[in-house]
Amino acid sequence: IRNIGITLKQKRVVVNLAPADLRKEGTGFDLPIAAGVLAAFEFVTVDSLAGLHFVGELSLSGEVRPVRGVLPLAIAAKAAGARGFVCPAANALEAAVVEGLAVHPLRHAGELLGWLRGEVALSVETRGSEHSDKLISALRASGYRVSFAEPSR
């Protein structure tokens, strides 16, 4: 957060990832935690986060790095009625498979701050056949097995 030009008044922030019995692993929580901290310290409004689902790893420089398992998270976001899914740009094509879900790709945490404040526009990835080759590559790179089948008649 410091590397996007924000200085927090407090030196220490406690983030509660309750419930304790639910297993949490990986770096995909970095971006949603950062968004929550920005709202908690009133750098963005809480309303700007409403209906958005976030996933992504943040480097110390603020770069948003790709994470594994974006497709099932995007499917869950759509099922939960999310108005948007914010993810690393490198994962955007994978998430865009989900029909009817607006995918907002990020390259840097500074883009998130500007977008939530309404100062920056993010591109929106949506489902489309023109992305098929890139999508298949992204899915395979994420460890998914891809196969094709004709629709049943």
Short mmCIF file of C-alpha atoms in Angstrom, two decimals:
data_model
loop_
_atom_site.label_atom_id
_atom_site.label_comp_id
_atom_site.label_asym_id
_atom_site.label_seq_id
_atom_site.Cartn_x
_atom_site.Cartn_y
_atom_site.Cartn_z
CA ILE A 1 0.00 0.00 0.00
CA ARG A 2 2.92 2.29 0.69
CA ASN A 3 4.15 1.79 -2.88
CA ILE A 4 0.93 3.21 -4.37
CA GLY A 5 1.44 6.49 -2.53
CA ILE A 6 -0.65 5.77 0.57
CA THR A 7 0.64 6.25 4.08
CA LEU A 8 -1.31 4.61 6.89
CA LYS A 9 -1.43 6.47 10.20
CA GLN A 10 -1.13 3.23 12.13
CA LYS A 11 1.99 1.10 11.93
CA ARG A 12 0.13 -2.18 12.46
CA VAL A 13 -3.08 -3.48 10.93
CA VAL A 14 -4.80 -6.68 12.06
CA VAL A 15 -6.75 -8.62 9.44
CA ASN A 16 -9.08 -11.32 10.73
CA LEU A 17 -9.57 -14.23 8.31
CA ALA A 18 -12.39 -15.88 10.27
CA PRO A 19 -13.66 -18.52 10.62
CA ALA A 20 -10.54 -20.22 11.90
CA ASP A 21 -11.69 -23.73 10.98
CA LEU A 22 -11.98 -22.84 7.27
CA ARG A 23 -8.68 -23.59 5.52
CA LYS A 24 -7.04 -20.62 3.79
CA GLU A 25 -3.90 -20.85 1.72
CA GLY A 26 -2.12 -19.12 -1.10
CA THR A 27 -1.48 -15.51 -2.01
CA GLY A 28 -4.86 -14.83 -3.62
CA PHE A 29 -6.01 -12.99 -0.50
CA ASP A 30 -3.51 -10.13 -0.96
CA LEU A 31 -5.67 -8.05 -3.29
CA PRO A 32 -8.94 -8.39 -1.33
CA ILE A 33 -7.12 -7.55 1.90
CA ALA A 34 -5.59 -4.46 0.27
CA ALA A 35 -9.04 -3.37 -0.98
CA GLY A 36 -10.45 -3.84 2.52
CA VAL A 37 -7.63 -1.84 4.10
CA LEU A 38 -8.16 0.99 1.60
CA ALA A 39 -11.83 1.10 2.59
CA ALA A 40 -11.15 0.73 6.33
CA PHE A 41 -8.85 3.76 6.26
CA GLU A 42 -11.32 5.66 4.04
CA PHE A 43 -9.07 5.99 0.98
CA VAL A 44 -12.03 4.56 -0.96
CA THR A 45 -15.69 4.22 0.00
CA VAL A 46 -17.08 0.96 1.28
CA ASP A 47 -19.85 1.33 -1.34
CA SER A 48 -17.24 1.21 -4.12
CA LEU A 49 -16.43 -2.37 -3.05
CA ALA A 50 -20.05 -3.55 -2.93
CA GLY A 51 -20.70 -6.54 -5.15
CA LEU A 52 -17.09 -6.93 -6.24
CA HIS A 53 -15.04 -10.09 -5.74
CA PHE A 54 -11.25 -9.81 -5.65
CA VAL A 55 -8.36 -12.22 -6.08
CA GLY A 56 -4.67 -11.63 -6.67
CA GLU A 57 -1.19 -11.59 -5.23
CA LEU A 58 0.53 -8.26 -4.56
CA SER A 59 4.28 -7.83 -4.85
CA LEU A 60 6.06 -5.35 -2.60
CA SER A 61 6.19 -2.93 -5.54
CA GLY A 62 2.39 -3.08 -5.91
CA GLU A 63 2.41 -5.30 -9.01
CA VAL A 64 -0.63 -7.59 -9.17
CA ARG A 65 0.64 -11.09 -9.86
CA PRO A 66 -1.37 -14.03 -11.23
CA VAL A 67 -2.71 -16.77 -8.99
CA ARG A 68 -3.93 -20.31 -9.58
CA GLY A 69 -7.58 -21.35 -9.51
CA VAL A 70 -9.19 -18.18 -10.88
CA LEU A 71 -11.83 -20.00 -12.95
CA PRO A 72 -13.60 -21.68 -10.00
CA LEU A 73 -13.44 -18.39 -8.08
CA ALA A 74 -15.02 -16.53 -11.01
CA ILE A 75 -17.76 -19.17 -11.22
CA ALA A 76 -18.41 -18.79 -7.48
CA ALA A 77 -18.47 -14.99 -7.84
CA LYS A 78 -21.10 -15.23 -10.58
CA ALA A 79 -23.17 -17.68 -8.52
CA ALA A 80 -23.01 -15.27 -5.56
CA GLY A 81 -24.37 -12.44 -7.74
CA ALA A 82 -21.16 -10.41 -8.02
CA ARG A 83 -21.34 -7.27 -10.16
CA GLY A 84 -17.67 -7.64 -10.99
CA PHE A 85 -14.58 -9.78 -10.56
CA VAL A 86 -11.25 -8.00 -10.05
CA CYS A 87 -8.22 -10.15 -10.80
CA PRO A 88 -4.66 -10.01 -12.14
CA ALA A 89 -4.50 -9.08 -15.83
CA ALA A 90 -2.67 -12.35 -16.48
CA ASN A 91 -5.75 -14.26 -15.22
CA ALA A 92 -8.41 -12.14 -16.96
CA LEU A 93 -8.98 -14.42 -19.95
CA GLU A 94 -9.43 -17.40 -17.65
CA ALA A 95 -12.04 -15.55 -15.59
CA ALA A 96 -13.74 -14.20 -18.71
CA VAL A 97 -14.97 -17.72 -19.53
CA VAL A 98 -17.79 -17.11 -17.07
CA GLU A 99 -20.68 -15.73 -19.07
CA GLY A 100 -22.30 -12.59 -17.69
CA LEU A 101 -19.48 -11.73 -15.28
CA ALA A 102 -17.64 -8.42 -15.76
CA VAL A 103 -13.93 -9.14 -15.28
CA HIS A 104 -11.74 -6.16 -14.35
CA PRO A 105 -8.03 -6.93 -14.92
CA LEU A 106 -5.35 -5.19 -12.84
CA ARG A 107 -1.61 -4.89 -13.41
CA HIS A 108 -0.80 -2.69 -10.40
CA ALA A 109 -2.48 -1.91 -7.08
CA GLY A 110 -2.41 1.79 -7.99
CA GLU A 111 -4.93 1.02 -10.74
CA LEU A 112 -7.24 -0.42 -8.10
CA LEU A 113 -7.11 2.75 -6.02
CA GLY A 114 -7.78 4.99 -9.03
CA TRP A 115 -10.59 2.76 -10.32
CA LEU A 116 -12.39 2.55 -6.98
CA ARG A 117 -12.18 6.34 -6.70
CA GLY A 118 -13.59 6.72 -10.23
CA GLU A 119 -10.38 8.34 -11.52
CA VAL A 120 -9.23 5.49 -13.80
CA ALA A 121 -11.20 3.24 -16.15
CA LEU A 122 -10.30 -0.44 -16.27
CA SER A 123 -10.86 -2.52 -19.35
CA VAL A 124 -13.52 -5.18 -19.00
CA GLU A 125 -12.98 -8.69 -20.31
CA THR A 126 -16.07 -10.61 -21.34
CA ARG A 127 -16.69 -14.01 -22.82
CA GLY A 128 -16.02 -14.22 -26.55
CA SER A 129 -14.73 -16.68 -29.13
CA GLU A 130 -11.98 -14.28 -30.28
CA HIS A 131 -10.12 -15.13 -27.09
CA SER A 132 -10.37 -18.91 -27.45
CA ASP A 133 -6.70 -19.64 -28.16
CA LYS A 134 -5.47 -17.37 -25.38
CA LEU A 135 -8.07 -18.76 -23.02
CA ILE A 136 -7.08 -22.36 -23.66
CA SER A 137 -3.44 -21.44 -23.07
CA ALA A 138 -4.33 -19.66 -19.83
CA LEU A 139 -6.36 -22.62 -18.59
CA ARG A 140 -3.61 -25.08 -19.41
CA ALA A 141 -1.01 -22.85 -17.74
CA SER A 142 -3.20 -22.83 -14.62
CA GLY A 143 -3.16 -26.62 -14.51
CA TYR A 144 -6.60 -27.30 -15.99
CA ARG A 145 -7.16 -30.10 -18.49
CA VAL A 146 -9.01 -28.83 -21.52
CA SER A 147 -11.05 -31.00 -23.86
CA PHE A 148 -13.79 -30.31 -26.38
CA ALA A 149 -17.03 -32.13 -26.96
CA GLU A 150 -19.91 -31.59 -29.34
CA PRO A 151 -23.22 -30.63 -27.76
CA SER A 152 -25.58 -33.55 -27.21
CA ARG A 153 -28.63 -33.65 -29.47
#
